[in-house]
Amino acid sequence: RTQIFPDQSSSIFSKNESPDIPFSVSINAYRCCEHGCIYCFARPTQEYFDLSAGIDFESKIFAKFDAARLLEKEFRKPKYIPQTIALSGVTDIYQPVERRLQITRSLLRVFAAYRHPVALITKSPLIMRDTDILSALAESDLVRAYISITSLDPNLARRMEPRASTPAARLRALETLSHRGIKTGVMLAPQIPFVNDHEMEAMPAAA
């Protein structure tokens, strides 16, 4: 059973200086993730809070209920310099709980109101719910939407990502977003030797 807890972080931005990451500022609307991907690099972060990197990571979700207000507060600072902000640098902004909480949608409303560039990364077709806001951002070339695809085999995908959407649903989301004029891309990581690396050509071809 999924449990939701408030994340009371005082700042909404996560910053990095890594030359290997194509953005320096990101926002994570949620800490932990219901998708339960077996390879997730974010799992160990749960142990900083004396929780398990296993089942706790998948079932105890921390939500930033105040995210939209904190984002607008940052945008209104006199010294703020706009740059593309990535949504979902660590855990998925469209994991199942987003259907009910709509924190990601509230953030997108702020981006649209301030005409601010944003990039999104997700495994979920729930992103299609927000095509109204994304299309408005796309009219000014302010948005990029990336869909993560790790396999075209639904059985393999289910073993690697137990509660994420099917590969077919992700491809449909990619098609829908593209047809709505939203610039899209695909993320093909991780490539795991002898598990999914044989699909390295098939996945971008399908996309």
PDB file of C-alpha atoms in Angstrom:
ATOM      1  CA  ARG A   1       0.000   0.000   0.000  1.00  0.00           C
ATOM      2  CA  THR A   2       1.326   3.410  -0.960  1.00  0.00           C
ATOM      3  CA  GLN A   3       1.709   5.903   1.865  1.00  0.00           C
ATOM      4  CA  ILE A   4       2.089   9.647   1.229  1.00  0.00           C
ATOM      5  CA  PHE A   5       4.099  11.949   3.493  1.00  0.00           C
ATOM      6  CA  PRO A   6       4.743  15.698   3.180  1.00  0.00           C
ATOM      7  CA  ASP A   7       8.215  16.736   2.027  1.00  0.00           C
ATOM      8  CA  GLN A   8       8.793  20.031   3.787  1.00  0.00           C
ATOM      9  CA  SER A   9      11.900  21.125   1.890  1.00  0.00           C
ATOM     10  CA  SER A  10      12.353  24.891   2.048  1.00  0.00           C
ATOM     11  CA  SER A  11      13.848  25.075  -1.460  1.00  0.00           C
ATOM     12  CA  ILE A  12      12.394  23.650  -4.663  1.00  0.00           C
ATOM     13  CA  PHE A  13      15.600  23.578  -6.732  1.00  0.00           C
ATOM     14  CA  SER A  14      18.164  20.786  -6.864  1.00  0.00           C
ATOM     15  CA  LYS A  15      21.451  21.907  -8.376  1.00  0.00           C
ATOM     16  CA  ASN A  16      24.385  20.005  -9.820  1.00  0.00           C
ATOM     17  CA  GLU A  17      27.718  20.910 -11.392  1.00  0.00           C
ATOM     18  CA  SER A  18      28.359  17.626 -13.196  1.00  0.00           C
ATOM     19  CA  PRO A  19      29.606  17.986 -16.779  1.00  0.00           C
ATOM     20  CA  ASP A  20      27.864  14.678 -17.582  1.00  0.00           C
ATOM     21  CA  ILE A  21      24.371  16.044 -16.888  1.00  0.00           C
ATOM     22  CA  PRO A  22      22.838  18.406 -19.488  1.00  0.00           C
ATOM     23  CA  PHE A  23      21.091  20.630 -16.944  1.00  0.00           C
ATOM     24  CA  SER A  24      22.229  22.368 -13.766  1.00  0.00           C
ATOM     25  CA  VAL A  25      18.848  22.921 -12.076  1.00  0.00           C
ATOM     26  CA  SER A  26      16.079  20.384 -11.568  1.00  0.00           C
ATOM     27  CA  ILE A  27      12.875  19.963  -9.594  1.00  0.00           C
ATOM     28  CA  ASN A  28      11.701  16.724  -8.058  1.00  0.00           C
ATOM     29  CA  ALA A  29       8.039  16.957  -7.113  1.00  0.00           C
ATOM     30  CA  TYR A  30       8.326  13.634  -5.273  1.00  0.00           C
ATOM     31  CA  ARG A  31      10.956  11.769  -3.314  1.00  0.00           C
ATOM     32  CA  CYS A  32      10.825   7.992  -3.827  1.00  0.00           C
ATOM     33  CA  CYS A  33       8.863   6.371  -6.646  1.00  0.00           C
ATOM     34  CA  GLU A  34       6.018   3.890  -7.013  1.00  0.00           C
ATOM     35  CA  HIS A  35       7.316   2.539 -10.322  1.00  0.00           C
ATOM     36  CA  GLY A  36       9.693   0.259  -8.443  1.00  0.00           C
ATOM     37  CA  CYS A  37      12.375   0.069 -11.152  1.00  0.00           C
ATOM     38  CA  ILE A  38      14.943  -2.484 -10.049  1.00  0.00           C
ATOM     39  CA  TYR A  39      17.864  -0.475 -11.452  1.00  0.00           C
ATOM     40  CA  CYS A  40      16.910   2.924  -9.976  1.00  0.00           C
ATOM     41  CA  PHE A  41      19.966   4.925  -8.881  1.00  0.00           C
ATOM     42  CA  ALA A  42      17.858   6.968  -6.437  1.00  0.00           C
ATOM     43  CA  ARG A  43      17.038   4.057  -4.125  1.00  0.00           C
ATOM     44  CA  PRO A  44      19.951   4.587  -1.696  1.00  0.00           C
ATOM     45  CA  THR A  45      18.770   8.136  -0.938  1.00  0.00           C
ATOM     46  CA  GLN A  46      15.961   6.615   1.124  1.00  0.00           C
ATOM     47  CA  GLU A  47      18.505   5.290   3.610  1.00  0.00           C
ATOM     48  CA  TYR A  48      19.432   8.846   4.628  1.00  0.00           C
ATOM     49  CA  PHE A  49      16.025   8.917   6.322  1.00  0.00           C
ATOM     50  CA  ASP A  50      16.384   5.515   8.013  1.00  0.00           C
ATOM     51  CA  LEU A  51      14.087   3.906   5.464  1.00  0.00           C
ATOM     52  CA  SER A  52      14.667   0.914   3.219  1.00  0.00           C
ATOM     53  CA  ALA A  53      16.063   1.303  -0.293  1.00  0.00           C
ATOM     54  CA  GLY A  54      13.788  -1.622  -1.148  1.00  0.00           C
ATOM     55  CA  ILE A  55      10.080  -1.678  -0.414  1.00  0.00           C
ATOM     56  CA  ASP A  56      10.067   1.626   1.490  1.00  0.00           C
ATOM     57  CA  PHE A  57      11.388   3.419  -1.584  1.00  0.00           C
ATOM     58  CA  GLU A  58       8.450   2.091  -3.603  1.00  0.00           C
ATOM     59  CA  SER A  59       5.700   2.533  -1.022  1.00  0.00           C
ATOM     60  CA  LYS A  60       6.565   5.531   1.177  1.00  0.00           C
ATOM     61  CA  ILE A  61       6.322   8.539  -1.126  1.00  0.00           C
ATOM     62  CA  PHE A  62       7.244  12.052   0.010  1.00  0.00           C
ATOM     63  CA  ALA A  63       5.331  14.765  -1.852  1.00  0.00           C
ATOM     64  CA  LYS A  64       6.251  18.438  -2.148  1.00  0.00           C
ATOM     65  CA  PHE A  65       2.758  19.843  -1.710  1.00  0.00           C
ATOM     66  CA  ASP A  66       4.107  23.407  -1.661  1.00  0.00           C
ATOM     67  CA  ALA A  67       6.137  23.018  -4.846  1.00  0.00           C
ATOM     68  CA  ALA A  68       4.267  25.529  -7.027  1.00  0.00           C
ATOM     69  CA  ARG A  69       4.439  28.282  -4.411  1.00  0.00           C
ATOM     70  CA  LEU A  70       8.160  27.674  -3.863  1.00  0.00           C
ATOM     71  CA  LEU A  71       8.809  27.771  -7.613  1.00  0.00           C
ATOM     72  CA  GLU A  72       6.981  31.055  -8.064  1.00  0.00           C
ATOM     73  CA  LYS A  73       8.925  32.463  -5.108  1.00  0.00           C
ATOM     74  CA  GLU A  74      12.183  31.640  -6.926  1.00  0.00           C
ATOM     75  CA  PHE A  75      10.989  33.154 -10.202  1.00  0.00           C
ATOM     76  CA  ARG A  76      10.088  36.418  -8.461  1.00  0.00           C
ATOM     77  CA  LYS A  77      13.516  36.957  -6.925  1.00  0.00           C
ATOM     78  CA  PRO A  78      15.156  40.064  -8.465  1.00  0.00           C
ATOM     79  CA  LYS A  79      18.441  38.271  -9.132  1.00  0.00           C
ATOM     80  CA  TYR A  80      16.898  35.134 -10.643  1.00  0.00           C
ATOM     81  CA  ILE A  81      18.371  34.260 -14.070  1.00  0.00           C
ATOM     82  CA  PRO A  82      16.149  31.996 -16.225  1.00  0.00           C
ATOM     83  CA  GLN A  83      17.527  28.742 -17.577  1.00  0.00           C
ATOM     84  CA  THR A  84      15.908  25.483 -18.632  1.00  0.00           C
ATOM     85  CA  ILE A  85      14.797  23.560 -15.555  1.00  0.00           C
ATOM     86  CA  ALA A  86      14.441  19.780 -15.658  1.00  0.00           C
ATOM     87  CA  LEU A  87      11.427  18.173 -14.045  1.00  0.00           C
ATOM     88  CA  SER A  88      12.127  14.684 -12.719  1.00  0.00           C
ATOM     89  CA  GLY A  89      15.882  14.491 -12.476  1.00  0.00           C
ATOM     90  CA  VAL A  90      15.641  11.769  -9.827  1.00  0.00           C
ATOM     91  CA  THR A  91      12.148  10.272  -9.459  1.00  0.00           C
ATOM     92  CA  ASP A  92       9.229  10.293 -11.876  1.00  0.00           C
ATOM     93  CA  ILE A  93       7.023  13.386 -11.833  1.00  0.00           C
ATOM     94  CA  TYR A  94       4.170  11.340 -13.324  1.00  0.00           C
ATOM     95  CA  GLN A  95       4.253   8.351 -11.002  1.00  0.00           C
ATOM     96  CA  PRO A  96       0.737   7.039 -10.151  1.00  0.00           C
ATOM     97  CA  VAL A  97       0.159   9.296  -7.125  1.00  0.00           C
ATOM     98  CA  GLU A  98       0.350  12.340  -9.426  1.00  0.00           C
ATOM     99  CA  ARG A  99      -3.105  11.455 -10.783  1.00  0.00           C
ATOM    100  CA  ARG A 100      -4.536  12.464  -7.430  1.00  0.00           C
ATOM    101  CA  LEU A 101      -2.116  15.088  -6.120  1.00  0.00           C
ATOM    102  CA  GLN A 102      -1.448  16.984  -9.399  1.00  0.00           C
ATOM    103  CA  ILE A 103       1.720  18.608  -8.066  1.00  0.00           C
ATOM    104  CA  THR A 104       3.431  18.345 -11.447  1.00  0.00           C
ATOM    105  CA  ARG A 105       0.482  20.016 -13.140  1.00  0.00           C
ATOM    106  CA  SER A 106       0.604  22.872 -10.630  1.00  0.00           C
ATOM    107  CA  LEU A 107       4.304  23.364 -11.420  1.00  0.00           C
ATOM    108  CA  LEU A 108       3.617  23.446 -15.155  1.00  0.00           C
ATOM    109  CA  ARG A 109       1.020  26.159 -14.605  1.00  0.00           C
ATOM    110  CA  VAL A 110       3.736  28.307 -13.012  1.00  0.00           C
ATOM    111  CA  PHE A 111       6.135  27.656 -15.900  1.00  0.00           C
ATOM    112  CA  ALA A 112       3.413  28.665 -18.353  1.00  0.00           C
ATOM    113  CA  ALA A 113       2.463  31.806 -16.408  1.00  0.00           C
ATOM    114  CA  TYR A 114       6.077  32.994 -16.383  1.00  0.00           C
ATOM    115  CA  ARG A 115       6.871  31.747 -19.908  1.00  0.00           C
ATOM    116  CA  HIS A 116       9.825  29.846 -18.521  1.00  0.00           C
ATOM    117  CA  PRO A 117      11.670  26.994 -20.323  1.00  0.00           C
ATOM    118  CA  VAL A 118      11.248  23.499 -18.921  1.00  0.00           C
ATOM    119  CA  ALA A 119      12.196  19.921 -19.810  1.00  0.00           C
ATOM    120  CA  LEU A 120      10.312  16.854 -18.571  1.00  0.00           C
ATOM    121  CA  ILE A 121      11.417  13.232 -18.232  1.00  0.00           C
ATOM    122  CA  THR A 122       8.930  10.450 -17.516  1.00  0.00           C
ATOM    123  CA  LYS A 123       7.980   6.828 -18.108  1.00  0.00           C
ATOM    124  CA  SER A 124       4.285   7.563 -17.809  1.00  0.00           C
ATOM    125  CA  PRO A 125       1.575   8.301 -20.396  1.00  0.00           C
ATOM    126  CA  LEU A 126      -0.032  10.440 -17.675  1.00  0.00           C
ATOM    127  CA  ILE A 127       1.965  13.277 -19.236  1.00  0.00           C
ATOM    128  CA  MET A 128      -0.747  13.392 -21.935  1.00  0.00           C
ATOM    129  CA  ARG A 129      -3.143  14.786 -19.315  1.00  0.00           C
ATOM    130  CA  ASP A 130      -1.153  18.029 -19.380  1.00  0.00           C
ATOM    131  CA  THR A 131      -0.958  18.532 -23.137  1.00  0.00           C
ATOM    132  CA  ASP A 132      -3.036  21.703 -22.787  1.00  0.00           C
ATOM    133  CA  ILE A 133      -0.289  23.421 -20.764  1.00  0.00           C
ATOM    134  CA  LEU A 134       2.550  21.769 -22.671  1.00  0.00           C
ATOM    135  CA  SER A 135       1.082  22.850 -26.016  1.00  0.00           C
ATOM    136  CA  ALA A 136       0.875  26.446 -24.777  1.00  0.00           C
ATOM    137  CA  LEU A 137       4.551  26.305 -23.762  1.00  0.00           C
ATOM    138  CA  ALA A 138       5.438  24.693 -27.094  1.00  0.00           C
ATOM    139  CA  GLU A 139       3.996  27.642 -29.007  1.00  0.00           C
ATOM    140  CA  SER A 140       6.948  29.668 -27.700  1.00  0.00           C
ATOM    141  CA  ASP A 141       9.419  26.760 -27.955  1.00  0.00           C
ATOM    142  CA  LEU A 142       9.702  26.578 -24.161  1.00  0.00           C
ATOM    143  CA  VAL A 143       9.309  22.842 -23.540  1.00  0.00           C
ATOM    144  CA  ARG A 144      10.942  19.489 -24.280  1.00  0.00           C
ATOM    145  CA  ALA A 145       9.334  16.206 -23.235  1.00  0.00           C
ATOM    146  CA  TYR A 146      11.428  13.049 -22.974  1.00  0.00           C
ATOM    147  CA  ILE A 147       9.912   9.586 -22.637  1.00  0.00           C
ATOM    148  CA  SER A 148      12.031   6.880 -21.011  1.00  0.00           C
ATOM    149  CA  ILE A 149      11.924   3.555 -22.871  1.00  0.00           C
ATOM    150  CA  THR A 150      14.032   0.684 -21.568  1.00  0.00           C
ATOM    151  CA  SER A 151      12.608  -2.202 -23.611  1.00  0.00           C
ATOM    152  CA  LEU A 152       9.986  -2.957 -26.254  1.00  0.00           C
ATOM    153  CA  ASP A 153       9.319  -6.338 -24.622  1.00  0.00           C
ATOM    154  CA  PRO A 154       6.404  -5.900 -22.182  1.00  0.00           C
ATOM    155  CA  ASN A 155       7.442  -8.937 -20.136  1.00  0.00           C
ATOM    156  CA  LEU A 156      10.998  -7.714 -19.709  1.00  0.00           C
ATOM    157  CA  ALA A 157       9.772  -4.193 -18.966  1.00  0.00           C
ATOM    158  CA  ARG A 158       7.453  -5.550 -16.266  1.00  0.00           C
ATOM    159  CA  ARG A 159      10.347  -7.367 -14.582  1.00  0.00           C
ATOM    160  CA  MET A 160      12.606  -4.310 -14.681  1.00  0.00           C
ATOM    161  CA  GLU A 161       9.910  -1.702 -13.918  1.00  0.00           C
ATOM    162  CA  PRO A 162       7.093  -3.493 -12.073  1.00  0.00           C
ATOM    163  CA  ARG A 163       4.589  -0.634 -11.786  1.00  0.00           C
ATOM    164  CA  ALA A 164       5.565   1.572 -14.712  1.00  0.00           C
ATOM    165  CA  SER A 165       3.492   1.783 -17.890  1.00  0.00           C
ATOM    166  CA  THR A 166       3.936  -0.616 -20.815  1.00  0.00           C
ATOM    167  CA  PRO A 167       6.314   0.151 -23.686  1.00  0.00           C
ATOM    168  CA  ALA A 168       3.337   0.480 -26.052  1.00  0.00           C
ATOM    169  CA  ALA A 169       1.705   3.097 -23.795  1.00  0.00           C
ATOM    170  CA  ARG A 170       4.924   5.120 -23.719  1.00  0.00           C
ATOM    171  CA  LEU A 171       5.207   5.072 -27.500  1.00  0.00           C
ATOM    172  CA  ARG A 172       1.599   6.238 -27.784  1.00  0.00           C
ATOM    173  CA  ALA A 173       2.391   9.102 -25.421  1.00  0.00           C
ATOM    174  CA  LEU A 174       5.399  10.039 -27.548  1.00  0.00           C
ATOM    175  CA  GLU A 175       3.201  10.056 -30.657  1.00  0.00           C
ATOM    176  CA  THR A 176       0.459  12.122 -29.009  1.00  0.00           C
ATOM    177  CA  LEU A 177       2.861  14.749 -27.712  1.00  0.00           C
ATOM    178  CA  SER A 178       4.598  15.027 -31.065  1.00  0.00           C
ATOM    179  CA  HIS A 179       1.297  15.453 -32.897  1.00  0.00           C
ATOM    180  CA  ARG A 180       0.394  18.269 -30.505  1.00  0.00           C
ATOM    181  CA  GLY A 181       3.493  20.185 -31.571  1.00  0.00           C
ATOM    182  CA  ILE A 182       5.521  19.418 -28.448  1.00  0.00           C
ATOM    183  CA  LYS A 183       9.192  18.677 -29.127  1.00  0.00           C
ATOM    184  CA  THR A 184       9.981  15.211 -27.839  1.00  0.00           C
ATOM    185  CA  GLY A 185      12.877  12.869 -27.285  1.00  0.00           C
ATOM    186  CA  VAL A 186      13.540   9.440 -25.836  1.00  0.00           C
ATOM    187  CA  MET A 187      15.766   8.265 -23.022  1.00  0.00           C
ATOM    188  CA  LEU A 188      17.195   4.781 -23.628  1.00  0.00           C
ATOM    189  CA  ALA A 189      18.898   4.184 -20.288  1.00  0.00           C
ATOM    190  CA  PRO A 190      19.953   1.979 -18.726  1.00  0.00           C
ATOM    191  CA  GLN A 191      21.447  -0.290 -21.358  1.00  0.00           C
ATOM    192  CA  ILE A 192      22.129  -3.506 -19.463  1.00  0.00           C
ATOM    193  CA  PRO A 193      24.443  -6.052 -21.140  1.00  0.00           C
ATOM    194  CA  PHE A 194      22.699  -9.346 -21.992  1.00  0.00           C
ATOM    195  CA  VAL A 195      19.359  -7.965 -20.727  1.00  0.00           C
ATOM    196  CA  ASN A 196      18.142  -5.177 -23.013  1.00  0.00           C
ATOM    197  CA  ASP A 197      21.188  -4.001 -24.973  1.00  0.00           C
ATOM    198  CA  HIS A 198      20.119  -6.132 -27.959  1.00  0.00           C
ATOM    199  CA  GLU A 199      17.256  -3.628 -28.426  1.00  0.00           C
ATOM    200  CA  MET A 200      19.597  -0.659 -28.774  1.00  0.00           C
ATOM    201  CA  GLU A 201      18.624  -0.174 -32.436  1.00  0.00           C
ATOM    202  CA  ALA A 202      15.002  -1.316 -32.234  1.00  0.00           C
ATOM    203  CA  MET A 203      13.963   1.162 -29.524  1.00  0.00           C
ATOM    204  CA  PRO A 204      14.967   4.375 -31.336  1.00  0.00           C
ATOM    205  CA  ALA A 205      13.532   2.927 -34.554  1.00  0.00           C
ATOM    206  CA  ALA A 206      10.171   2.428 -32.827  1.00  0.00           C
ATOM    207  CA  ALA A 207      10.343   5.932 -31.371  1.00  0.00           C
TER     208      ALA A 207
END
